PDB file of C-alpha atoms in Angstrom:
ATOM      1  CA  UNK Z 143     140.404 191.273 102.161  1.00  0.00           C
ATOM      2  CA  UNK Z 144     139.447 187.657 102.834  1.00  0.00           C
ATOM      3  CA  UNK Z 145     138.321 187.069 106.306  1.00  0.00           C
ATOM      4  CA  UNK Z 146     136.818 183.987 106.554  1.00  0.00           C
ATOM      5  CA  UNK Z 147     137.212 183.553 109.986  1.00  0.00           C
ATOM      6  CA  UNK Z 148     138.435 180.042 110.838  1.00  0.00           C
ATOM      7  CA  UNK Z 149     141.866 181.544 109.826  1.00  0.00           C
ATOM      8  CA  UNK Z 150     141.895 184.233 112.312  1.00  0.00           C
ATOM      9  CA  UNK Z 151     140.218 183.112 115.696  1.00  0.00           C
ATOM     10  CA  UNK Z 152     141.423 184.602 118.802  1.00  0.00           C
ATOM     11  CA  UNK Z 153     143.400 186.629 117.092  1.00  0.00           C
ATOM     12  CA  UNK Z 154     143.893 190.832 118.766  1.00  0.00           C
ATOM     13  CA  UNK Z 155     140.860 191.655 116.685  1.00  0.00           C
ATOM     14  CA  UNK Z 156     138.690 188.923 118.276  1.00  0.00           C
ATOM     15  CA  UNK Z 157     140.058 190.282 121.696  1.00  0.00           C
ATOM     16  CA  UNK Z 158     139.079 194.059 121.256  1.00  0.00           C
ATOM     17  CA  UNK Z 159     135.886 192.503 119.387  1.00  0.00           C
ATOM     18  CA  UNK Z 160     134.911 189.909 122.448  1.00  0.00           C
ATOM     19  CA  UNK Z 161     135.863 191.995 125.449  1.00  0.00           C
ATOM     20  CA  UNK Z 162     133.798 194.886 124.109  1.00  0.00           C
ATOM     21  CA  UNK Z 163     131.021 192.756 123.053  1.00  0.00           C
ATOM     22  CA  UNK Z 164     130.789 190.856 126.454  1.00  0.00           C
ATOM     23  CA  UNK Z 165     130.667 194.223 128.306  1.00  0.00           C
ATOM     24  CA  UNK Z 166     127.756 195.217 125.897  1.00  0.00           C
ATOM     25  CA  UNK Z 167     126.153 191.804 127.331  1.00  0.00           C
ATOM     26  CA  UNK Z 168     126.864 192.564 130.868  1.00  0.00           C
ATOM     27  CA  UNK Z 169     125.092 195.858 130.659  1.00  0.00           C
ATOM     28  CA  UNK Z 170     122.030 194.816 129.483  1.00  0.00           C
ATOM     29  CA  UNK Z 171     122.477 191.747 132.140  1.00  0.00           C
ATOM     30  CA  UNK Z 172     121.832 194.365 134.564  1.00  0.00           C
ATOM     31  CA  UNK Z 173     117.632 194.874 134.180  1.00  0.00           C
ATOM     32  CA  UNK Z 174     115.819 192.155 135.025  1.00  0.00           C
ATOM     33  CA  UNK Z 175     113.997 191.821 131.752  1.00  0.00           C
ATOM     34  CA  UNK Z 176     114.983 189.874 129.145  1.00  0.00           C
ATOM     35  CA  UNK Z 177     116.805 190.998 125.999  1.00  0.00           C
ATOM     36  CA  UNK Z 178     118.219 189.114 122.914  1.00  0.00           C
ATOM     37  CA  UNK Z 179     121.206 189.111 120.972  1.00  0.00           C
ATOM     38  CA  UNK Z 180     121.297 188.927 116.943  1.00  0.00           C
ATOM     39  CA  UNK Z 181     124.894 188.146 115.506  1.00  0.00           C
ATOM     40  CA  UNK Z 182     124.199 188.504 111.939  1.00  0.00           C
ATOM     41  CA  UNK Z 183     127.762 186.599 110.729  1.00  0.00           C
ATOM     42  CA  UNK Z 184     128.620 183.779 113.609  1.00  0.00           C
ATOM     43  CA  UNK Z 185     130.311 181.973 111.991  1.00  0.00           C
ATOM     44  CA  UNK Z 186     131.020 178.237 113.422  1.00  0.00           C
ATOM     45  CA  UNK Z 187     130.612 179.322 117.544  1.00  0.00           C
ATOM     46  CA  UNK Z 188     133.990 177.255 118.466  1.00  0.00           C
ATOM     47  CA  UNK Z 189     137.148 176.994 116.707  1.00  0.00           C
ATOM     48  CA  UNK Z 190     139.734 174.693 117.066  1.00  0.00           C
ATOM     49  CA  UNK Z 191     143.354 176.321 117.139  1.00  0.00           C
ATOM     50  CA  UNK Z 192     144.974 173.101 116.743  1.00  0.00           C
ATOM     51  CA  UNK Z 193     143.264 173.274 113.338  1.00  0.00           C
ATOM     52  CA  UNK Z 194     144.899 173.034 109.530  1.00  0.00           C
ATOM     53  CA  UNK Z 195     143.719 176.677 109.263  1.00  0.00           C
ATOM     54  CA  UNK Z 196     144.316 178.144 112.556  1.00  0.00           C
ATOM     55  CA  UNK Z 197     147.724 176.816 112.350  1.00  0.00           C
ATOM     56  CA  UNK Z 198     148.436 178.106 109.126  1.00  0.00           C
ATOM     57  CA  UNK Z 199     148.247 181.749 110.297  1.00  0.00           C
ATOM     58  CA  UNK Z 200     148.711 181.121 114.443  1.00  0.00           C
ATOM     59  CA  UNK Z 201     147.380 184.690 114.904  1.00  0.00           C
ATOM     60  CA  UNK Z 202     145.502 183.758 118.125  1.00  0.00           C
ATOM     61  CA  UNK Z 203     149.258 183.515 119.733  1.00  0.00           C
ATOM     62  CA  UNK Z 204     149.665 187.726 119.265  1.00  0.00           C
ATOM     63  CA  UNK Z 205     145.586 187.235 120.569  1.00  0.00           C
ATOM     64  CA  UNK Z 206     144.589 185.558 123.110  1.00  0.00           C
ATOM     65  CA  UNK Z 207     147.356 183.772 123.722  1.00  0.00           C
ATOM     66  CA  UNK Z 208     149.515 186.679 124.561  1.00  0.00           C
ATOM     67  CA  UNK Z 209     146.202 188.171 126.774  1.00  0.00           C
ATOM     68  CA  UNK Z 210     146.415 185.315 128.760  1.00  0.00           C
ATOM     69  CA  UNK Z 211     149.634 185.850 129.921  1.00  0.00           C
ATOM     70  CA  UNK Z 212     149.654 189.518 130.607  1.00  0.00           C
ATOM     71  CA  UNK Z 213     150.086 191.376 133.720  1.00  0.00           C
ATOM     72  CA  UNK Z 214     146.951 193.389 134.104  1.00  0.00           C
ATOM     73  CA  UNK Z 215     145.314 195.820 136.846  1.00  0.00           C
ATOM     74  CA  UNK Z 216     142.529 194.890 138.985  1.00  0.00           C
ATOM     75  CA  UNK Z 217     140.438 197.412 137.433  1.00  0.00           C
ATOM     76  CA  UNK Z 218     140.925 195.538 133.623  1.00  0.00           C
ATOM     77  CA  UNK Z 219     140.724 191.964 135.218  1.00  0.00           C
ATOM     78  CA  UNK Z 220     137.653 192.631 136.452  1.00  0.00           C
ATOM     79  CA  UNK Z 221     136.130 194.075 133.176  1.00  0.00           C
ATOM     80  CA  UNK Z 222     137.688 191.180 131.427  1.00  0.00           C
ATOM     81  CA  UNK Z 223     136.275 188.384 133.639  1.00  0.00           C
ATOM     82  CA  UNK Z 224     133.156 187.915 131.739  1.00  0.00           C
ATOM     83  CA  UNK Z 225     134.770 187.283 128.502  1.00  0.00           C
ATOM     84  CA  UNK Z 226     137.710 185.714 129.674  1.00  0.00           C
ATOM     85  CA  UNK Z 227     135.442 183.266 131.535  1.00  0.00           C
ATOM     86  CA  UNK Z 228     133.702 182.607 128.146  1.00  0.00           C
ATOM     87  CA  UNK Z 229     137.470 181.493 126.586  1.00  0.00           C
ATOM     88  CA  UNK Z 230     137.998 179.745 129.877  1.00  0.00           C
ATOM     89  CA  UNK Z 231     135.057 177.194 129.728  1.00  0.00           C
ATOM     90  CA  UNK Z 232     135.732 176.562 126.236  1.00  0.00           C
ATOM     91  CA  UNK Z 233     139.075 175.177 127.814  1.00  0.00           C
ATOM     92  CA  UNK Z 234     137.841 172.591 130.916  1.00  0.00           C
ATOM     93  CA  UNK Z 235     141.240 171.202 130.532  1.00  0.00           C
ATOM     94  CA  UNK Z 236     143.336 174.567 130.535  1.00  0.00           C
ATOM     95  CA  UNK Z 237     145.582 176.402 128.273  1.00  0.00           C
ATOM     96  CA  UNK Z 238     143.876 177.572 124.735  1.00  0.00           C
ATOM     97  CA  UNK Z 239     143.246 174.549 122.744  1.00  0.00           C
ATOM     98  CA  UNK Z 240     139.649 176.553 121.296  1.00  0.00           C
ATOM     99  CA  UNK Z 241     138.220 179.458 120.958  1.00  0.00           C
ATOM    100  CA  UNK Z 242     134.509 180.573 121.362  1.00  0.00           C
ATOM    101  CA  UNK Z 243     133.465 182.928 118.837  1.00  0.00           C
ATOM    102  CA  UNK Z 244     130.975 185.540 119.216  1.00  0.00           C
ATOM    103  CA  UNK Z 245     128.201 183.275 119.390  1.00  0.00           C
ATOM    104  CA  UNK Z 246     129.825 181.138 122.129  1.00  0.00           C
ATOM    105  CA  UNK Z 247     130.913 183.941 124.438  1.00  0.00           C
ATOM    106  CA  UNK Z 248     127.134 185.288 124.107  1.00  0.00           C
ATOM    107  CA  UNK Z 249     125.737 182.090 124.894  1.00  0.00           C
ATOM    108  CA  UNK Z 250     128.130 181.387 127.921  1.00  0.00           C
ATOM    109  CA  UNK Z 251     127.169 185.107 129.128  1.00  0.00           C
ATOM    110  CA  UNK Z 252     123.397 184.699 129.087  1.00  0.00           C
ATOM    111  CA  UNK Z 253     120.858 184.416 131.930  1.00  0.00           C
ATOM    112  CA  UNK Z 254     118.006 182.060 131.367  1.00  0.00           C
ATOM    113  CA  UNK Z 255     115.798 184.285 130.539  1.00  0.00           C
ATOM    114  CA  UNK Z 256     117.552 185.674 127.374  1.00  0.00           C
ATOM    115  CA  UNK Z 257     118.247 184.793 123.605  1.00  0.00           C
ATOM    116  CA  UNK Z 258     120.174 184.583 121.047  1.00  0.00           C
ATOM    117  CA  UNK Z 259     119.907 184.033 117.216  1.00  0.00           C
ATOM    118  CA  UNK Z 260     122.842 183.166 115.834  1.00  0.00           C
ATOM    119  CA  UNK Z 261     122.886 183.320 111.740  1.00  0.00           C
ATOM    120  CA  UNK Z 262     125.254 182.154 109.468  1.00  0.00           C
ATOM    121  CA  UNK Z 263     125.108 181.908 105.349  1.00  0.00           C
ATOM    122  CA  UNK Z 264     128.275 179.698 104.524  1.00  0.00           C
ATOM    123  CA  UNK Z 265     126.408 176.178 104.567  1.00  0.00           C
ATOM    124  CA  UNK Z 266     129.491 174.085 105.670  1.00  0.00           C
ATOM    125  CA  UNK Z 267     129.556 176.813 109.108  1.00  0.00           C
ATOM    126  CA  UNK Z 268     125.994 176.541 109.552  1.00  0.00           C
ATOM    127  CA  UNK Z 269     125.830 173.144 110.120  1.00  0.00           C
ATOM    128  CA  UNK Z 270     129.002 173.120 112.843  1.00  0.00           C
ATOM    129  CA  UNK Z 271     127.067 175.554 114.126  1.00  0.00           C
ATOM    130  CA  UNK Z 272     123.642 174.398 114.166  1.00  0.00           C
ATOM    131  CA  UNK Z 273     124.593 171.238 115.984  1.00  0.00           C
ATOM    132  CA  UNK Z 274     126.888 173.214 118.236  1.00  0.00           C
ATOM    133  CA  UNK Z 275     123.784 174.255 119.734  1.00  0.00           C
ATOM    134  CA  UNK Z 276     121.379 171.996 119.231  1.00  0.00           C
ATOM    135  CA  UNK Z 277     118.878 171.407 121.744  1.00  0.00           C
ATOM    136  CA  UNK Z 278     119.806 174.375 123.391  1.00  0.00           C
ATOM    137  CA  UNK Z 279     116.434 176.036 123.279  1.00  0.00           C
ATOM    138  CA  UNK Z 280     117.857 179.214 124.279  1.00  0.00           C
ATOM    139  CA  UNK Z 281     120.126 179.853 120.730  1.00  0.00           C
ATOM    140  CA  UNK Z 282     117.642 179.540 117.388  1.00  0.00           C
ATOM    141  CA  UNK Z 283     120.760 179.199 114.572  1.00  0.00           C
ATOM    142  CA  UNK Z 284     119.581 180.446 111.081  1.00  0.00           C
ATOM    143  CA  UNK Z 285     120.862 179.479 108.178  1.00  0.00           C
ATOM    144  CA  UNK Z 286     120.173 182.977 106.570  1.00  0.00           C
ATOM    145  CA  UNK Z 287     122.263 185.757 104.786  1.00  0.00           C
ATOM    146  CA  UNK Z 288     123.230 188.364 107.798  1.00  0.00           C
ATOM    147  CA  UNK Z 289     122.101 191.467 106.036  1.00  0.00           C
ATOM    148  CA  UNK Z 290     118.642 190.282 105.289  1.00  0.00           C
ATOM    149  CA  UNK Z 291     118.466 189.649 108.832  1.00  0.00           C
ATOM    150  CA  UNK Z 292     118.696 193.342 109.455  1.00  0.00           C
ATOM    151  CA  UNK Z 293     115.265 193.945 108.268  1.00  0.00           C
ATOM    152  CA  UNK Z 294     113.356 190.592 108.593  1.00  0.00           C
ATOM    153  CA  UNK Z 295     114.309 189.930 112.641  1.00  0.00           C
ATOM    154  CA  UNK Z 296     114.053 193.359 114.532  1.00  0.00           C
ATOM    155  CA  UNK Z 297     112.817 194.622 115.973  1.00  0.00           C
ATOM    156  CA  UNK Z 298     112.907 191.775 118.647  1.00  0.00           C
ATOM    157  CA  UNK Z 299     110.058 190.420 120.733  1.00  0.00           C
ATOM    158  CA  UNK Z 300     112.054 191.423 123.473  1.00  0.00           C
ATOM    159  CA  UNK Z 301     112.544 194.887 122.582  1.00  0.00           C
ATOM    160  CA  UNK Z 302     115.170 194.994 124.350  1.00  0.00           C
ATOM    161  CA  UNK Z 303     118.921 193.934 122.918  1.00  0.00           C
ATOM    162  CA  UNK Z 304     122.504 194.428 121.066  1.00  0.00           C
ATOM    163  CA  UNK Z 305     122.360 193.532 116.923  1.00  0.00           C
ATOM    164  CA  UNK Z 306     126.325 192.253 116.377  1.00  0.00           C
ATOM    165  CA  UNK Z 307     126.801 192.786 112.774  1.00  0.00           C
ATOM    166  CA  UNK Z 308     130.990 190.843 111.889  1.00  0.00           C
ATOM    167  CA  UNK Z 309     131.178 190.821 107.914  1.00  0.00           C
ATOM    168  CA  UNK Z 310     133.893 188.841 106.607  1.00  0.00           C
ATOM    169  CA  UNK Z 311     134.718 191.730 104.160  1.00  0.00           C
ATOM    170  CA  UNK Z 312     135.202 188.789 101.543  1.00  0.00           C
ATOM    171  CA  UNK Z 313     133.873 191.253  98.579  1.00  0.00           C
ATOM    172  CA  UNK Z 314     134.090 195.127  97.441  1.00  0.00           C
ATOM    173  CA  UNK Z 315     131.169 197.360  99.369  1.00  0.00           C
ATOM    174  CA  UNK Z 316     131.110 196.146 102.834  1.00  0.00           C
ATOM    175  CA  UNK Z 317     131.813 199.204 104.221  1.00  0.00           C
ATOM    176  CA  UNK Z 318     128.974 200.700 102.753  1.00  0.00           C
ATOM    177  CA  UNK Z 319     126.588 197.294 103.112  1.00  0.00           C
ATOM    178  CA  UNK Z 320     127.678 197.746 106.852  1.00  0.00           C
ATOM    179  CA  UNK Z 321     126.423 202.154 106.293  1.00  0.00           C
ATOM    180  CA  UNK Z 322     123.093 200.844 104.315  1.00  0.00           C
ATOM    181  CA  UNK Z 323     121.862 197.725 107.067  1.00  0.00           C
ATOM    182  CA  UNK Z 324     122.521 199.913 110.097  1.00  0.00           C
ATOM    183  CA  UNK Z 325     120.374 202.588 108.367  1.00  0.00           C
ATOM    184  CA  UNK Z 326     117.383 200.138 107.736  1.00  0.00           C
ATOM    185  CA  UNK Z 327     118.295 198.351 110.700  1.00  0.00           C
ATOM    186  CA  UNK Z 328     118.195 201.577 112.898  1.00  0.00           C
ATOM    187  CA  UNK Z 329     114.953 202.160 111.082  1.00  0.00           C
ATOM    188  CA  UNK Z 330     112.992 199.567 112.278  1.00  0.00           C
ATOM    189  CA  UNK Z 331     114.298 199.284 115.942  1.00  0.00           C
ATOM    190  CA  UNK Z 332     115.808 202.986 116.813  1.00  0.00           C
ATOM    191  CA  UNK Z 333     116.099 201.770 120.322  1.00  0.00           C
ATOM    192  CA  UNK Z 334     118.684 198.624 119.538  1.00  0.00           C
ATOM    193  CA  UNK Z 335     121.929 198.514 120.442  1.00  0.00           C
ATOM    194  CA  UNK Z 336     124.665 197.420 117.294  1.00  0.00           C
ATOM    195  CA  UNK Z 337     128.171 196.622 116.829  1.00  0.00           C
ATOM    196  CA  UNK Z 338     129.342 196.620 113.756  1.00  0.00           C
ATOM    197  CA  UNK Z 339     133.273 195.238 113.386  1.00  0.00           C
ATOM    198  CA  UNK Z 340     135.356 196.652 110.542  1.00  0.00           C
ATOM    199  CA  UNK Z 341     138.869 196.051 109.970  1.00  0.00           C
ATOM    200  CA  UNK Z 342     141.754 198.860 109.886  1.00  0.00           C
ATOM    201  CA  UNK Z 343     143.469 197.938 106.605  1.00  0.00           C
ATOM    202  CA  UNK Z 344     142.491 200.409 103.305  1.00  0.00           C
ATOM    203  CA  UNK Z 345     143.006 203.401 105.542  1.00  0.00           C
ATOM    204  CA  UNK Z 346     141.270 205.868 102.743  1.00  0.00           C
ATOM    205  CA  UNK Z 347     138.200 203.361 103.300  1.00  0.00           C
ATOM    206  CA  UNK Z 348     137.634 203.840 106.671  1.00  0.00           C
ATOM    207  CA  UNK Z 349     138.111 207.355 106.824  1.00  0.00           C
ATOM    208  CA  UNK Z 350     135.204 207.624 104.320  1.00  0.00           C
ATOM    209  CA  UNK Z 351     133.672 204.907 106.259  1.00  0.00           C
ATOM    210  CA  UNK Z 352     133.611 206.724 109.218  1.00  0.00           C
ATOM    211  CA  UNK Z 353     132.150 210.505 107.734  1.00  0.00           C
ATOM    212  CA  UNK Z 354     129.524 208.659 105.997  1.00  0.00           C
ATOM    213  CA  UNK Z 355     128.649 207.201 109.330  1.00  0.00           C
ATOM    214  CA  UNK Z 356     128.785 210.930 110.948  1.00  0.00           C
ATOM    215  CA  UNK Z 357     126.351 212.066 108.074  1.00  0.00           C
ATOM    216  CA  UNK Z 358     123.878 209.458 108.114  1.00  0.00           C
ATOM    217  CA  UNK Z 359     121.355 210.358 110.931  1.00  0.00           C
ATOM    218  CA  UNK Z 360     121.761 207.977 113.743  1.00  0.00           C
ATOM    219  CA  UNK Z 361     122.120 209.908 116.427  1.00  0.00           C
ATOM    220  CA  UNK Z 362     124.214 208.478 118.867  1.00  0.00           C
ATOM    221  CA  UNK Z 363     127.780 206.585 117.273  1.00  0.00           C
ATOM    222  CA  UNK Z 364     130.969 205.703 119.169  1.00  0.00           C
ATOM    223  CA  UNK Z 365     133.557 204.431 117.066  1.00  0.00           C
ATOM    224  CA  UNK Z 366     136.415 202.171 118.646  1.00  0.00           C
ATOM    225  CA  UNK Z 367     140.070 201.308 117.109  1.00  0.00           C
ATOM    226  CA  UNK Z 368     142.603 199.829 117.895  1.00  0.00           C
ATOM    227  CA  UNK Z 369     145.776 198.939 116.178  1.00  0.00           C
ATOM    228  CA  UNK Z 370     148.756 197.038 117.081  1.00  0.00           C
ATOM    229  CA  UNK Z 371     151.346 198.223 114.527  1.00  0.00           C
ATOM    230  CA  UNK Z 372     152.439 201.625 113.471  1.00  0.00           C
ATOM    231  CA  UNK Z 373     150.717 202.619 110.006  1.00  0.00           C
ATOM    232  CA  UNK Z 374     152.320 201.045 106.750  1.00  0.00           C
ATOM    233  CA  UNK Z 375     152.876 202.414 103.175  1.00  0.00           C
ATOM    234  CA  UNK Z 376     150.823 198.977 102.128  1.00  0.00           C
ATOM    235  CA  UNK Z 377     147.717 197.558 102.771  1.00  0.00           C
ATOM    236  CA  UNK Z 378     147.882 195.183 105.829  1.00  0.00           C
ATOM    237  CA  UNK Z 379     145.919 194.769 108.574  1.00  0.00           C
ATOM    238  CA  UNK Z 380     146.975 197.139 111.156  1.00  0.00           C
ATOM    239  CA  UNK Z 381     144.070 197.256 113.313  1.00  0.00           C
ATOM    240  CA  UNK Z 382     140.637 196.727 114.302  1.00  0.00           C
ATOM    241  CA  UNK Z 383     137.535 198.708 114.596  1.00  0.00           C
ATOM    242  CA  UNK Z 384     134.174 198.649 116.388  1.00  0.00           C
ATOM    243  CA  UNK Z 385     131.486 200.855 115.557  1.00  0.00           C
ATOM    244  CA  UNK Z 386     128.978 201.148 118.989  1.00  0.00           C
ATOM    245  CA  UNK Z 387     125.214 202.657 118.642  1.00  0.00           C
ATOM    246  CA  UNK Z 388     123.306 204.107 121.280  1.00  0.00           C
ATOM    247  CA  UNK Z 389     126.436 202.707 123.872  1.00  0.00           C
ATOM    248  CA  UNK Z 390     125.820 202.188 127.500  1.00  0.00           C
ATOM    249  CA  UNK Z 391     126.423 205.141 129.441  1.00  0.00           C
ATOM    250  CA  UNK Z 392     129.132 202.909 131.194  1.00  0.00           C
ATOM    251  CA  UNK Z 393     130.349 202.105 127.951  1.00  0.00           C
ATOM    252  CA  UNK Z 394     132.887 204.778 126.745  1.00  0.00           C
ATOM    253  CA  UNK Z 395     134.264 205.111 130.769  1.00  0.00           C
ATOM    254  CA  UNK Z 396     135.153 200.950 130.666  1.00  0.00           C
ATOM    255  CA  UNK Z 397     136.684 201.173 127.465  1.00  0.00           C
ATOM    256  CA  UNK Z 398     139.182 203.782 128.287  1.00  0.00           C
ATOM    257  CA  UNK Z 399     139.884 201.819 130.923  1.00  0.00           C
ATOM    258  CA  UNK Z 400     140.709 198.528 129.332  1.00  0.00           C
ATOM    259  CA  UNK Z 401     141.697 200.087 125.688  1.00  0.00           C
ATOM    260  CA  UNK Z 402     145.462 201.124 126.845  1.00  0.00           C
ATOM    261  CA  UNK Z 403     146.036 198.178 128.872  1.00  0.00           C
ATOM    262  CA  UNK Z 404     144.604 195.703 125.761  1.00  0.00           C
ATOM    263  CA  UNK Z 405     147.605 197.843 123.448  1.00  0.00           C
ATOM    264  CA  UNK Z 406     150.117 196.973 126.472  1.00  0.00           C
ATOM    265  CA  UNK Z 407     149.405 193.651 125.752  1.00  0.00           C
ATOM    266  CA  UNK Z 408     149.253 192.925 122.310  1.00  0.00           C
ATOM    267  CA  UNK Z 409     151.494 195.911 120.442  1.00  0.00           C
ATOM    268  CA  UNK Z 410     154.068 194.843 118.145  1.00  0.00           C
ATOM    269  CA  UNK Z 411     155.734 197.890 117.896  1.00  0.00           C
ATOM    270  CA  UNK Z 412     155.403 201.375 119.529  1.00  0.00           C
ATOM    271  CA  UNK Z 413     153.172 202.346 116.863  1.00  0.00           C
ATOM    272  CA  UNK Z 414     150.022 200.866 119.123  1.00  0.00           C
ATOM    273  CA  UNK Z 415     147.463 202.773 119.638  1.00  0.00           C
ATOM    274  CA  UNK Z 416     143.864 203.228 120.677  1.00  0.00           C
ATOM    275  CA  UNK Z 417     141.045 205.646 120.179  1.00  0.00           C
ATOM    276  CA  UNK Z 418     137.305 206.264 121.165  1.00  0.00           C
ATOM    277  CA  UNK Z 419     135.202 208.796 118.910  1.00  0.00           C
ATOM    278  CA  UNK Z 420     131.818 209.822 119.211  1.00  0.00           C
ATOM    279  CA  UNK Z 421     131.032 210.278 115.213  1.00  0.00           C
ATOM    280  CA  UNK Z 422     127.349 211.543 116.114  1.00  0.00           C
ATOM    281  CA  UNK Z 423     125.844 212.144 119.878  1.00  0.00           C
ATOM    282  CA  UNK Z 424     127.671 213.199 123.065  1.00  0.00           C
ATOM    283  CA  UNK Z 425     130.853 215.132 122.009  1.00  0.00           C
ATOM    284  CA  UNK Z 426     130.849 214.339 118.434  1.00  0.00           C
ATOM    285  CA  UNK Z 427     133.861 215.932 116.434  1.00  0.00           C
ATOM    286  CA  UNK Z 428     133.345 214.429 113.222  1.00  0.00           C
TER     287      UNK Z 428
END
């Protein structure tokens, strides 16, 4: 699976992705002291949808686009404000002409007294989005491979933080290069929150994906998924998934409350579905 993700911005995987990551960012918004967010893959920070590449898939229409215009409850609105805010001021001008990626919607969600490192491999990305933020003394980009950053960047200086971890599943063994750097990651700083994004496509993959992840000895691990289309005989992308260590206590509570109205939203077909597992910790079952 090629994911490069220029082609798929804003699409429902960014939205389960973004909302969950900006309530990660709100919690830790709540302590005073400062924290620091690493996104291991940002990619470019801003994407234009009016681009050749966004336009040759238009996914962020059954994304974002189709958020946008759904009737929601008070109770999601309100847990959706800090991300949708984040799309928002990418827009001054209205409608959804870009979308922020990870690194934007961080950056638009921090106090002053936080960071964020924002590290990117692909050269031509790095440079969009090195001068995206540049003199912005508050986001160091790093020009970097993502899974070296596991081990050469944490623990923090802040001790205190969330570790977003977005392969771009490009090549064979990123399901277990995501197992492997959140094992040496959760090594070095035990006390870190991570995300780590997969996508729901080789079904057989993340079932083993997800035992490996109940076996490996990090104790607390709430998986996330969501798809948007009943299963299929063939290999398609289905769904997305969002692997959560040591959650906010508020965490799993919010999610159930935004998870069924995020599938009102954006199913395709009655298939749609959502699910929140503790794989180790709290009530694990697997």
């Amino acid at each position: 699976m090629n994911y490069r993700h220029v082609y798929h911005a804003g699409n429902f995987a960014d939205v389960v992705k973004h909302a969950a990551l900006a309530r990660l960012v709100e919690y830790l918004k709540l302590k005073d002291k400062a924290f620091r967010v690493i996104d291991t893959h940002a990619g470019l920070g801003l994407y234009d949808l009016s681009s050749a590449e966004a336009r040759k898939t238009g996914e962020w229409r059954g994304g974002i686009g189709r958020l946008l215009d759904a009737g929601l409850s008070p109770p999601a609105l309100a847990l959706l404000a800090p991300y949708l805010d984040a799309v928002r001021a990418a827009n001054p001008e209205g409608g959804v002409e870009c979308y922020p990626g990870s690194p934007g919607i961080v950056r638009h969600l921090l106090r002053p007294q936080d960071r964020l490192s924002a590290i990117e491999l692909h050269p031509q990305d790095f440079q969009r989005l090195k001068a995206l933020f540049a003199g912005d003394f508050q986001v160091r980009a790093i020009e970097l491979d993502g899974w070296l950053a596991l081990g050469a960047h944490l623990p923090p200086k802040e001790k205190r933080g969330l570790v977003l971890v977005d392969p771009p599943f490009e090549q064979p063994g990123e399901f277990e290069r995501l197992l492997d750097g959140l094992v040496r990651a959760h090594r070095r700083w035990p006390g870190g929150i991570y995300a780590l994004w997969y996508p729901i496509k080789d079904r057989a993959a993340v079932r083993g994906f997800r035992e490996m992840l109940g076996a490996c000895g990090v104790p607390k691990i709430l998986d996330v998924a969501f798809e948007v289309r009943r299963p299929s005989s063939e290999a398609r992308f289905d769904g997305t998934g969002l692997v959560v260590v040591n959650p906010p206590f508020v965490f799993e509570k919010e999610m159930r409350v935004l998870l069924p109205e995020l599938v009102g939203a954006l199913a395709e077909d009655d298939g749609a579905r959502w699910s929140l597992e503790w794989l180790a910790g709290e009530n694990a079952t697997a």
